[in-house]
Tab-separated table of C-alpha atoms and ligand atoms in Angstrom:
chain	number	residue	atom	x	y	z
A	1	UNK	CA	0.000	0.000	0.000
A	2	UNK	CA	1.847	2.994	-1.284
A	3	UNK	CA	1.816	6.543	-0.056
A	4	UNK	CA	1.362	9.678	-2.208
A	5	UNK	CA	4.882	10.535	-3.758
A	6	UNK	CA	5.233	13.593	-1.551
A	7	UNK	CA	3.935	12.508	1.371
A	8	UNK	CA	6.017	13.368	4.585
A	9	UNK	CA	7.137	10.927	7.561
A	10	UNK	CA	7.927	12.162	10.473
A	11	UNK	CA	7.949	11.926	14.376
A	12	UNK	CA	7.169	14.026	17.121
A	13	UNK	CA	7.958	15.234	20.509
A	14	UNK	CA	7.680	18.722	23.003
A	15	UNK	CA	9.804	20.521	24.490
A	16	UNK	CA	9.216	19.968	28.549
A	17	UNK	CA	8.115	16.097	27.825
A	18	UNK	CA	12.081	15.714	26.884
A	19	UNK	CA	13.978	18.588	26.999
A	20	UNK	CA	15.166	18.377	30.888
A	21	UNK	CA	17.543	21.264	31.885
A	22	UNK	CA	14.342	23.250	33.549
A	23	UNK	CA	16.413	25.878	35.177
A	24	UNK	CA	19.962	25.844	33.220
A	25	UNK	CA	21.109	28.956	30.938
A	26	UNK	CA	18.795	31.075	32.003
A	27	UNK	CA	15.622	29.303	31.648
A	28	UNK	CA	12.528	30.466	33.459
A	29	UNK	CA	10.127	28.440	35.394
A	30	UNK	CA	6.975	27.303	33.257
A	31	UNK	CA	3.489	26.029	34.586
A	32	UNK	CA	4.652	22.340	33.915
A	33	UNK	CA	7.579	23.042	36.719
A	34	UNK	CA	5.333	24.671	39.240
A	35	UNK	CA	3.047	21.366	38.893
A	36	UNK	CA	5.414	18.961	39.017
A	37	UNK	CA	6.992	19.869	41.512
A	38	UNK	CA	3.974	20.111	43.355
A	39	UNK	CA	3.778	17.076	45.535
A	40	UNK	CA	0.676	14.876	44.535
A	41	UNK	CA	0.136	16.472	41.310
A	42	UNK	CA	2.674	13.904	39.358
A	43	UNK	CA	2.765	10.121	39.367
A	44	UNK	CA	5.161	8.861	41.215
A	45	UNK	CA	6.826	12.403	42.094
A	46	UNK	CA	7.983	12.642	38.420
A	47	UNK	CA	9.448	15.507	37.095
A	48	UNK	CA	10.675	16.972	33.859
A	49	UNK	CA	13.228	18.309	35.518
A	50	UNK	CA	15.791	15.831	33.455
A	51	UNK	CA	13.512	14.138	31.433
A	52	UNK	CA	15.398	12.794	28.352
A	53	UNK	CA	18.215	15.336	29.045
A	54	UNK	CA	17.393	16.080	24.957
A	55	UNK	CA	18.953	19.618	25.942
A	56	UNK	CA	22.546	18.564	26.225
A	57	UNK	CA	21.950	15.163	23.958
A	58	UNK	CA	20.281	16.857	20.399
A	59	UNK	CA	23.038	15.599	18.438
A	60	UNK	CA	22.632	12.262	19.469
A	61	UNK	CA	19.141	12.304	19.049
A	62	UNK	CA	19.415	13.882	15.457
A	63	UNK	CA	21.951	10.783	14.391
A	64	UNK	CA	18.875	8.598	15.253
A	65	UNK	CA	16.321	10.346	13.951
A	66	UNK	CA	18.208	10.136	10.623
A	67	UNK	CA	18.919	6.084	11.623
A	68	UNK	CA	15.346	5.817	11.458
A	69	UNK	CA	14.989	7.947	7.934
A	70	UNK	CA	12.718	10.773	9.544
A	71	UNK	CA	11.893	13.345	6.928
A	72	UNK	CA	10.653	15.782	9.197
A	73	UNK	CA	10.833	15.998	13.116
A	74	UNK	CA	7.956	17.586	15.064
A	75	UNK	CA	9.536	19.214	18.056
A	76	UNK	CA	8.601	22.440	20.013
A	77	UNK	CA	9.787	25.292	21.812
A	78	UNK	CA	9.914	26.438	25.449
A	79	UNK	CA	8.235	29.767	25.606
A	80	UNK	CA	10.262	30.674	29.544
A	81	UNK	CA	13.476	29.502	27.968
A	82	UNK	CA	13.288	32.317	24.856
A	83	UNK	CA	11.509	34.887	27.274
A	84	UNK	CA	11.737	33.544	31.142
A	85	UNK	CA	10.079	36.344	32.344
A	86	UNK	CA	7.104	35.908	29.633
A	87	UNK	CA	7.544	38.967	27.459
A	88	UNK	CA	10.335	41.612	27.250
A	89	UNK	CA	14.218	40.440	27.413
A	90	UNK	CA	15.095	37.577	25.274
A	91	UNK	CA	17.460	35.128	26.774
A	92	UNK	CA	19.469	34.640	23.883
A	93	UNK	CA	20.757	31.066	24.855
A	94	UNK	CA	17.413	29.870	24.776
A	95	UNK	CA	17.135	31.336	20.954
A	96	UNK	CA	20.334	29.612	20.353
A	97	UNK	CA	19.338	26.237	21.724
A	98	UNK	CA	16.556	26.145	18.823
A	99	UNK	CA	18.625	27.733	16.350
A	100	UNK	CA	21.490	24.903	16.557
A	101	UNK	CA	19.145	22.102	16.658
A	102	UNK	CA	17.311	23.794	13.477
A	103	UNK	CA	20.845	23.698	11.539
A	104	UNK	CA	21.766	20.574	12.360
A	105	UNK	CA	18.193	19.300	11.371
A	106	UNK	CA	18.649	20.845	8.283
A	107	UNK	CA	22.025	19.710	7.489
A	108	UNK	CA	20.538	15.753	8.506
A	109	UNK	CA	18.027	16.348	5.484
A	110	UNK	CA	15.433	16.429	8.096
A	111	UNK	CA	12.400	19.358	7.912
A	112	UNK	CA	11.594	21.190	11.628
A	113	UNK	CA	8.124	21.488	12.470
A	114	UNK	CA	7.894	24.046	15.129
A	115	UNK	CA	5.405	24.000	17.655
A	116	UNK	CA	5.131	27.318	19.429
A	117	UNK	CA	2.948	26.229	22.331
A	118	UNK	CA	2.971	22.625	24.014
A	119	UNK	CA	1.787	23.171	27.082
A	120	UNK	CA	4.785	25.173	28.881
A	121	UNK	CA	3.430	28.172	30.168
A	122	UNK	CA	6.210	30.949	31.952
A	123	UNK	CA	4.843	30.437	35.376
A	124	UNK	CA	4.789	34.441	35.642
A	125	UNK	CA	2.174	34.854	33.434
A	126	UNK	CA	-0.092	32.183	35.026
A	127	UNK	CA	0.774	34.654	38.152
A	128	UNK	CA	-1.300	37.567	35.782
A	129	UNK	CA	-3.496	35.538	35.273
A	130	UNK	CA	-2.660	32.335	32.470
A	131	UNK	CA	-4.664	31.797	29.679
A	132	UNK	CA	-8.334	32.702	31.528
A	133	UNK	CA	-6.671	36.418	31.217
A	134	UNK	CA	-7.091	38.429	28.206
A	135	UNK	CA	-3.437	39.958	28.672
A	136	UNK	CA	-1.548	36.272	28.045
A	137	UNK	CA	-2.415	37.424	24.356
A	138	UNK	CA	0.018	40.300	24.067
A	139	UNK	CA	3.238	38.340	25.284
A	140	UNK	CA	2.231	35.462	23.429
A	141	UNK	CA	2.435	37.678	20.195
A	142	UNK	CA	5.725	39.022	21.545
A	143	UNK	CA	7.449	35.411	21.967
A	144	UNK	CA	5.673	34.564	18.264
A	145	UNK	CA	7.657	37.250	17.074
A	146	UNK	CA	10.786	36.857	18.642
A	147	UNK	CA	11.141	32.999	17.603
A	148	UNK	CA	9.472	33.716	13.798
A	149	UNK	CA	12.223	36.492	13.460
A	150	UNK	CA	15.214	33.993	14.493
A	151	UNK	CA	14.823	30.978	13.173
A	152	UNK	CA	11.616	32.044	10.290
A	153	UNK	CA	14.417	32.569	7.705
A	154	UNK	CA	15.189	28.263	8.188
A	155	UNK	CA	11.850	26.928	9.698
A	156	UNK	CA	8.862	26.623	7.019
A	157	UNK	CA	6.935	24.952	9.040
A	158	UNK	CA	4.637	26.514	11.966
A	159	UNK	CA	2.445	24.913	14.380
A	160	UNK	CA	0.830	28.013	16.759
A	161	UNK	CA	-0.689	26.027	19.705
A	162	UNK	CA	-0.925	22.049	20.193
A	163	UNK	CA	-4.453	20.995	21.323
A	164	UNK	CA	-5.815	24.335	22.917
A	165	UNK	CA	-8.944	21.699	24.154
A	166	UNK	CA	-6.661	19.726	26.532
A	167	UNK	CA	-4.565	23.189	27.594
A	168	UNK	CA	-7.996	25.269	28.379
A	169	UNK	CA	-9.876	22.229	29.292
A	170	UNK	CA	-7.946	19.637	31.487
A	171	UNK	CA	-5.844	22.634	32.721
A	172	UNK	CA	-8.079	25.144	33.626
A	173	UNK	CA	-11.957	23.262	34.467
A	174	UNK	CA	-10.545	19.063	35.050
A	175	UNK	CA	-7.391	20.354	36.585
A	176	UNK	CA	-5.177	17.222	35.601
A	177	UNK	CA	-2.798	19.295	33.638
A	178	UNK	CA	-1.406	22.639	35.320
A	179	UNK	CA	-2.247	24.771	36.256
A	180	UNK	CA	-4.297	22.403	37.908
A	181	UNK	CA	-7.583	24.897	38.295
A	182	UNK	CA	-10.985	23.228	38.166
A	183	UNK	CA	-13.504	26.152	37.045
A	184	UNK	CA	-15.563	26.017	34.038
A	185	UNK	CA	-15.669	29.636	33.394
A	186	UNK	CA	-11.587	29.766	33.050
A	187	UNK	CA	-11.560	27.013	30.813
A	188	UNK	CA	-13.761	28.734	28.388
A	189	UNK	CA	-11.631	32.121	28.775
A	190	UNK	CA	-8.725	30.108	28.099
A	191	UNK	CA	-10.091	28.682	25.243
A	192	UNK	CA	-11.117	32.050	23.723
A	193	UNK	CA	-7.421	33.312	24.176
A	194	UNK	CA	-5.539	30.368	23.049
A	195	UNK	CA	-7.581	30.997	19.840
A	196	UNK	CA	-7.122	34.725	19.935
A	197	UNK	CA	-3.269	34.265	20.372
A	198	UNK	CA	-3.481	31.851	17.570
A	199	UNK	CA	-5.017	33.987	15.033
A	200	UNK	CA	-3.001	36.982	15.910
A	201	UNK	CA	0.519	34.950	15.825
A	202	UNK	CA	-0.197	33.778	12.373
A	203	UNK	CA	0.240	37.170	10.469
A	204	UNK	CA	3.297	37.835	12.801
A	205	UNK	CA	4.896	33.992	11.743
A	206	UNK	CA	3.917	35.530	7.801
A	207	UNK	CA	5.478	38.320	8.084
A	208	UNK	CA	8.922	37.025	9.468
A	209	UNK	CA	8.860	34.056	7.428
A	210	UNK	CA	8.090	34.065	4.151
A	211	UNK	CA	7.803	30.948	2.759
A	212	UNK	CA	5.858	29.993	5.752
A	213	UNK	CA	2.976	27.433	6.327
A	214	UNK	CA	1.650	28.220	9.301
A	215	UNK	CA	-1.120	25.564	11.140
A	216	UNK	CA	-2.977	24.946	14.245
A	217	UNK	CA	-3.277	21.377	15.724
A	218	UNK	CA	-5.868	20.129	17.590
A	219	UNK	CA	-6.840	16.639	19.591
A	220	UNK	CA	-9.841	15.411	17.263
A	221	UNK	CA	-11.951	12.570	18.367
A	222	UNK	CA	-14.963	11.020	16.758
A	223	UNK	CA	-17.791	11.272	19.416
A	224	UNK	CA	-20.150	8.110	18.802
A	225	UNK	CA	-23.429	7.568	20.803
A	226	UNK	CA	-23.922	4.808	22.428
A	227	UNK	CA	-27.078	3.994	21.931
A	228	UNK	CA	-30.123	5.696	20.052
A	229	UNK	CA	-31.216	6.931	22.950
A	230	UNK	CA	-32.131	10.279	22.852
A	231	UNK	CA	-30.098	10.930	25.876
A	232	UNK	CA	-27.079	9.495	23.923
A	233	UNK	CA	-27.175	11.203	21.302
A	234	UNK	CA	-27.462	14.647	23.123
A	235	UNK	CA	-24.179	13.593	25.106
A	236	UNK	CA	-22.813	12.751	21.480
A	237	UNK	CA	-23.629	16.137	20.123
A	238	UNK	CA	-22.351	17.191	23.617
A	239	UNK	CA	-18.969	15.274	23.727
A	240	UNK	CA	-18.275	16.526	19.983
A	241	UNK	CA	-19.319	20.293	20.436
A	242	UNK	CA	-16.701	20.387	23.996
A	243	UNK	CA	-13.744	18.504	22.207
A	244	UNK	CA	-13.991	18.997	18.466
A	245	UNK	CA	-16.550	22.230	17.245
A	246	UNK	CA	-15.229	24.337	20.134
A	247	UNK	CA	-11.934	24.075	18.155
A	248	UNK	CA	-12.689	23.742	14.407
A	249	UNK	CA	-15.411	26.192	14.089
A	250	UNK	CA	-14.224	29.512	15.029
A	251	UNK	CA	-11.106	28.426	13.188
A	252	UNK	CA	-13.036	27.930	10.212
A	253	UNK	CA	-14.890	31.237	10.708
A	254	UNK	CA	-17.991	29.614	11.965
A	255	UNK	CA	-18.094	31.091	15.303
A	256	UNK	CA	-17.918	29.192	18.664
A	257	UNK	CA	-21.303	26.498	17.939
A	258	UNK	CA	-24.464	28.006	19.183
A	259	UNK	CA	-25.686	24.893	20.846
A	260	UNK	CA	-22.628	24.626	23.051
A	261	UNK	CA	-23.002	28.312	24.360
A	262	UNK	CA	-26.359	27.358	25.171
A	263	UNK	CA	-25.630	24.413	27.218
A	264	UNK	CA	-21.996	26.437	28.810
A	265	UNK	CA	-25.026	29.415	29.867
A	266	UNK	CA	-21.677	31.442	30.242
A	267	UNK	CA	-22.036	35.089	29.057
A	268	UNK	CA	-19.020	34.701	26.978
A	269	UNK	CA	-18.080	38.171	27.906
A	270	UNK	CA	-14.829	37.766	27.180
A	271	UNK	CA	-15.158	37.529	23.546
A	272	UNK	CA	-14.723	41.070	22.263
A	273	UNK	CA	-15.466	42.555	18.720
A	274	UNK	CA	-13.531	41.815	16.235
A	275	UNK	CA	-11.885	38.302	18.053
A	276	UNK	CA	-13.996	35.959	15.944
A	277	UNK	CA	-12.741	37.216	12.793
A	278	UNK	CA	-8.981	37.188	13.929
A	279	UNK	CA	-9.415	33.497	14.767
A	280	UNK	CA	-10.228	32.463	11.504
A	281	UNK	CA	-7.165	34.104	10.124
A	282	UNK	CA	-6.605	31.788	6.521
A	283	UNK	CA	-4.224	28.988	7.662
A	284	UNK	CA	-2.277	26.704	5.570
A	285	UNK	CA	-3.040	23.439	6.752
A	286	UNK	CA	-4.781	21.593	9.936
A	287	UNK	CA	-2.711	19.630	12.660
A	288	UNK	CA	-4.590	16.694	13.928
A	289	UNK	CA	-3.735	15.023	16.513
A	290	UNK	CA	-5.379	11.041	16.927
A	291	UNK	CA	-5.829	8.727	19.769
A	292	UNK	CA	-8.936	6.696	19.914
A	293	UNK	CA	-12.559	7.971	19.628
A	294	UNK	CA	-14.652	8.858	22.407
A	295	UNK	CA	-18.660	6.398	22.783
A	296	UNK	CA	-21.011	9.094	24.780
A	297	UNK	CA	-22.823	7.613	27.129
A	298	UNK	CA	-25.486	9.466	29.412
A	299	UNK	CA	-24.858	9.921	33.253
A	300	UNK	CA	-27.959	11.599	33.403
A	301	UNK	CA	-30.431	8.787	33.182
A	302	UNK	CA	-29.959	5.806	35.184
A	303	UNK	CA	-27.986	2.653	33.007
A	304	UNK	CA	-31.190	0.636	33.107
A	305	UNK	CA	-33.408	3.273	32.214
A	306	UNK	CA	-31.233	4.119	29.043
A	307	UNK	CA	-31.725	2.047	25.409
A	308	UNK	CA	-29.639	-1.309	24.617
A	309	UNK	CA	-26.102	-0.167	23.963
A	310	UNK	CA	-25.273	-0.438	19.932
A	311	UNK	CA	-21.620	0.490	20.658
A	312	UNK	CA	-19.214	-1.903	23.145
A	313	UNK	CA	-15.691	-0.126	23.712
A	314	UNK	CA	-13.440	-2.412	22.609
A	315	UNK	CA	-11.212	-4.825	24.476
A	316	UNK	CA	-7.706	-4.014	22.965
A	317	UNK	CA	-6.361	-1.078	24.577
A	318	UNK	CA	-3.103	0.684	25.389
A	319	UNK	CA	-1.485	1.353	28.745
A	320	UNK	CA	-3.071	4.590	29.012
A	321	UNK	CA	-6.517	2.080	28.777
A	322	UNK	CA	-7.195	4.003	25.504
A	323	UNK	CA	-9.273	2.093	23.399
A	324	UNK	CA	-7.720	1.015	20.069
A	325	UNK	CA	-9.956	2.420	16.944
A	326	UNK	CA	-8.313	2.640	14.229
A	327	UNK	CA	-11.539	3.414	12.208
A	328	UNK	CA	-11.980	6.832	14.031
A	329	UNK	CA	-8.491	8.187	12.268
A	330	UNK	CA	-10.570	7.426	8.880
A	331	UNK	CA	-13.772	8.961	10.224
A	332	UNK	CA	-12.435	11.782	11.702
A	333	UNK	CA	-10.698	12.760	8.011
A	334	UNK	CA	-13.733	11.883	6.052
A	335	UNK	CA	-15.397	14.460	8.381
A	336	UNK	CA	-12.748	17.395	7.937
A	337	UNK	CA	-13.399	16.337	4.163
A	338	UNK	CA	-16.937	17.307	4.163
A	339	UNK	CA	-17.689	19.641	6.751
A	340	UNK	CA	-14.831	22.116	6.349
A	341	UNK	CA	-12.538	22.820	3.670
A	342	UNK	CA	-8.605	22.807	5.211
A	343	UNK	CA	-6.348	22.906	2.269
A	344	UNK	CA	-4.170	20.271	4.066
A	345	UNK	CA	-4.408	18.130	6.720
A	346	UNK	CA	-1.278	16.817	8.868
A	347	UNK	CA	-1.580	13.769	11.358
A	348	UNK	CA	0.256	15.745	13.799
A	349	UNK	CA	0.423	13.066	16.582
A	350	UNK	CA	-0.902	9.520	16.581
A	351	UNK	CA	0.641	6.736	18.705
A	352	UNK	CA	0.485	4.266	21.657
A	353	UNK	CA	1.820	3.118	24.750
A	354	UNK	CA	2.728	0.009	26.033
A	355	UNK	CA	4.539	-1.708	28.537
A	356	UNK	CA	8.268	-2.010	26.850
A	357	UNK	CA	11.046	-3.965	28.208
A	358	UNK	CA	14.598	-3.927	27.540
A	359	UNK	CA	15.200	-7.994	26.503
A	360	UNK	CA	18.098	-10.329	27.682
A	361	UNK	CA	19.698	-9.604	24.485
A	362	UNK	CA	19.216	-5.630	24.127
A	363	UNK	CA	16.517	-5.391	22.046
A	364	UNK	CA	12.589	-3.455	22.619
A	365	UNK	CA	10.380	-5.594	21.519
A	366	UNK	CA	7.060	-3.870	20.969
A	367	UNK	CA	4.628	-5.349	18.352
A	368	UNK	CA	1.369	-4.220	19.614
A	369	UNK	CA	2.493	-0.627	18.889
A	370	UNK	CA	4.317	-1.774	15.512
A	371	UNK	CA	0.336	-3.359	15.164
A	372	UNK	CA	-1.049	0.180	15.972
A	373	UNK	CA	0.755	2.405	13.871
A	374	UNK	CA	0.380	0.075	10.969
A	375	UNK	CA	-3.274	-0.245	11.498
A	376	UNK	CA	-3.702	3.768	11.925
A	377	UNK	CA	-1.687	4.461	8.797
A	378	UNK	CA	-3.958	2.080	6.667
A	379	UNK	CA	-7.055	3.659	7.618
A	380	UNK	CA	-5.020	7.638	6.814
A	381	UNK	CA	-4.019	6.173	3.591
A	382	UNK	CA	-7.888	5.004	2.956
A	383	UNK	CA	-8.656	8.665	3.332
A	384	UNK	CA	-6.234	10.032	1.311
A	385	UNK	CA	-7.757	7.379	-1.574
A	386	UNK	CA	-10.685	9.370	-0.830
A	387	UNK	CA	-9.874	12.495	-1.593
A	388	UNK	CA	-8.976	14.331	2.210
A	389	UNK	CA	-5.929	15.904	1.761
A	390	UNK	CA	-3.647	14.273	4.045
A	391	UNK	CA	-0.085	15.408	3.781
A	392	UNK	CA	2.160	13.963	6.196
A	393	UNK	CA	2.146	11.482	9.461
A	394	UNK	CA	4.222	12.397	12.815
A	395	UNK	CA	4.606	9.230	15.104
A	396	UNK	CA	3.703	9.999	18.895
A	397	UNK	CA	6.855	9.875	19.754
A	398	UNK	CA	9.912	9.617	18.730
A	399	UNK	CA	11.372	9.334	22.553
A	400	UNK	CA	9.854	7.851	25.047
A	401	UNK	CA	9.713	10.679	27.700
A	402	UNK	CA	7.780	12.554	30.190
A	403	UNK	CA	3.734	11.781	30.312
A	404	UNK	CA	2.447	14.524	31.402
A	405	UNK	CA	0.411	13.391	34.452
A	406	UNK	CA	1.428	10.150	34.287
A	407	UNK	CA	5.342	10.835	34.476
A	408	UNK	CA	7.293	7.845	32.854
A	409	UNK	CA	5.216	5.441	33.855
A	410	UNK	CA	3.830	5.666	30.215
A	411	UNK	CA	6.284	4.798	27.686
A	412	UNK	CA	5.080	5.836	23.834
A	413	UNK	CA	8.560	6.238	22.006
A	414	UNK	CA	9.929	4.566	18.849
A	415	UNK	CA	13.190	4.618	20.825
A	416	UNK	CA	13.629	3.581	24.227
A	417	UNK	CA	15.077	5.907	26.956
A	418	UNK	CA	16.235	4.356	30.139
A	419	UNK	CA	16.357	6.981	32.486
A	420	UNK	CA	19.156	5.877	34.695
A	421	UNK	CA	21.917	6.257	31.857
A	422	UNK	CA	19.859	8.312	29.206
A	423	UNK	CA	20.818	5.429	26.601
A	424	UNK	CA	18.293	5.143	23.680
A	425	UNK	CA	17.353	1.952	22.000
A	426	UNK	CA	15.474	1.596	18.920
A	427	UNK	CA	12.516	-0.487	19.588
A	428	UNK	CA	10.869	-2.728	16.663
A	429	UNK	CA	8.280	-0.596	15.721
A	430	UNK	CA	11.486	1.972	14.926
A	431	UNK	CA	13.053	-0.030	12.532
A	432	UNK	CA	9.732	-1.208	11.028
A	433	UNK	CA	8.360	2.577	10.782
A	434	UNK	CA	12.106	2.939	9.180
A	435	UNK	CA	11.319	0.895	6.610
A	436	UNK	CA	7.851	2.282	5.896
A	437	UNK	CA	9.120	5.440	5.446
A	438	UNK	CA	11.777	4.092	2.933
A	439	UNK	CA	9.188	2.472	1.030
A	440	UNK	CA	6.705	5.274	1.107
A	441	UNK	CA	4.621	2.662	2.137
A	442	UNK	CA	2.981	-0.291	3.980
A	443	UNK	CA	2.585	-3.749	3.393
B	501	FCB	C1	-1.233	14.359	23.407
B	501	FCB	C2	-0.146	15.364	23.711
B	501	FCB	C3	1.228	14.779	23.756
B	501	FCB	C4	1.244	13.413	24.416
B	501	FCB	C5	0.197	12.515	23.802
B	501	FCB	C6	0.176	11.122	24.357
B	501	FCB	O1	-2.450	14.818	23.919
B	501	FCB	O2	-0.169	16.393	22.753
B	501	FCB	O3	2.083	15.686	24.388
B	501	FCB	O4	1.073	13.548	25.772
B	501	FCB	O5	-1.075	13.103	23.974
């Protein structure tokens, strides 16, 4: 099964998940620091304080990334390392970090995908405030312009925000993610200015780099009702409206989707004139980011009371207990085909985690997420056959490295990292996706 001649392989990873280094040349503290080294907040008392120590071992990681063929290599940047007080000074060795590792990139024939925003705050802005507060947007467009203007003359490639959902949402009204804040009303706020500091970074990436193509990726997932109960299908419409139409329509100069305003009841008063139509500022393509879809089910009624279940979840899952759906990847594109028009379409992030193990012999063997990727790539290549302009694919991860909540518990690299010595192994599915990408194809 052969890919479209152009089509781009890559991997991906961001910057506090393996970076490490949290307080070295000048680096400020971000949100993910405060939180993690908040006792409770991390499994196990992780932090990314080290994580895959990618800081001092780029060059290492680059000579793999080429052993495995990447084309391009999804990565992103620290906003408190450029400015670690937020806006004003630059720290100049955080600049240079990026602009080294976007040379040597270069030089390894592999194209950067830069990520402005993955989840790494500057702690003193979540002091003003964070993302709830309309003056995060100002800064924001200050650090845009200050890592456009170095590196925009090299980087083509521009991702504004990774999954504003899980930032506003989980961070800001589920509180799993820092800064850890569980009210509704901030999550929506947050959500507005993520989007506002989206739309206004994108004429600022433009303007400092011109061949630019500048994106926005979000976490997309199929909502399916359980049943045809009425009360399943209203959480449907419910689940898709919070994760996916929040996102997608203002982007696409819909507006935020009437229904869901209705059911928030929040005044929205933090939407000013003139926001909506800086949102939809024309991108050049649409990150998408795919795990697994998401069956609504009612909590409302009781179980009993609710129609026969249609949809089961499945039994195979991951080790995050995500279910494994390959089918939603292929819905989830059809849908983007029909309902809006994106020029192009990049699988920003799609991957799994599993329990890995380092064998007598040296070797990672991990076939179930060899099984997943393959299985996920068949189902983006069935949409591509279909017409949805699909352009690339970006493994979830190419390191395995700091989960977020979960700390390292969760391992979902192509390569190994033992964190004791920091020495990499390629697992299976590393070589295999190696070989894919040589081929252009699977089989
Ligand atoms: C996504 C995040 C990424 C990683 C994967 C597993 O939501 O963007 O950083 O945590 O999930």
């Amino acid at each position: 099964m052969s890919f479209p001649k152009d089509f781009l392989w890559g991997a991906a990873t961001a910057s506090y998940q393996i970076e490490g280094a949290w307080n070295e040349d000048g680096k400020g503290e971000s949100i993910w620091d405060r939180f993690s080294h908040t006792p409770g907040k991390v499994d196990n008392g992780d932090t990314g304080d080290v994580a895959c120590d990618h800081y001092h071992r780029w060059q290492e990681d680059i000579v793999l990334m080429k052993d495995i063929s990447l084309q391009a290599y999804r990565f992103s940047i620290s906003w408190p390392r450029v400015l670690p007080s937020g806006h004003g000074e630059i720290n100049q060795k955080g600049i240079d970090f990026y602009s080294q590792l976007v040379d040597a990139l270069l030089e390894a024939g592999i194209e950067p995908y830069v990520t402005l925003y993955h989840w790494d705050l500057p702690q003193v802005l979540q002091d003003e405030g964070g993302w709830p507060a309309r003056n995060v947007v100002e800064p924001f467009c200050q650090y845009t312009q200050a890592v456009s203007k170095a590196l925009g003359d090299r980087v083509n490639n521009w991702i504004t925000f990774n999954e504003p959902f899980v930032s506003a949402f989980i961070g800001y009204e589920e509180g799993r993610h820092a800064p850890g804040h569980t009210d509704l009303h901030e999550a929506l706020a947050a959500s507005h200015h993520l989007l506002l500091s989206h739309g206004q970074a994108v004429p600022i990436i433009r303007n400092n780099s011109p061949d630019a193509q500048v994106g926005i990726t979000l976490n997309l997932h199929p909502a399916m009702a359980a049943s045809d109960s009425e009360a399943d299908k209203a959480t449907e419409a419910f689940d898709d409206g919070r994760i996916n139409r929040w996102f997608l329509d203002p982007i696409a100069g819909r507006g935020y989707p009437q229904d869901m305003v209705d059911i928030y009841g929040d005044g929205m008063g933090f939407v000013q004139a003139g926001d909506l139509d800086q949102i939809a500022a024309p991108i050049d393509f649409l990150g998408m980011n795919y795990y697994m879809r998401q069956i609504s089910r009612s909590t409302d009624i009781p179980e009993e009371e609710n129609a026969p279940r249609k949809i089961y979840r499945r039994d195979e899952t991951t080790e995050m207990g995500w279910e494994v759906y390959p089918e939603g990847i292929y819905d989830m594109l059809l849908r983007l085909g029909s309902d809006y028009d994106f020029l192009a379409i990049y699988i920003t992030e799609n991957g799994a985690a599993f329990p890995d193990k380092v064998n007598y012999d040296g070797q990672v063997e991990d076939p179930q997420r060899l099984s997943y990727i393959k299985c996920h790539l068949a189902m983006v290549l069935k949409a591509i056959q279909e017409g949805v302009p699909v352009q690339g694919y970006f493994a979830w991860s190419l390191l395995d490295n700091f989960e977020w909540a979960y700390g390292y518990a969760k391992r979902f690299g192509l390569i190994y990292v033992d964190y004791e010595t920091q020495q990499r192994i390629l697992k299976t599915s590393a070589k295999w996706y190696g070989q894919v990408i040589r081929a252009n194809g699977i089989e």
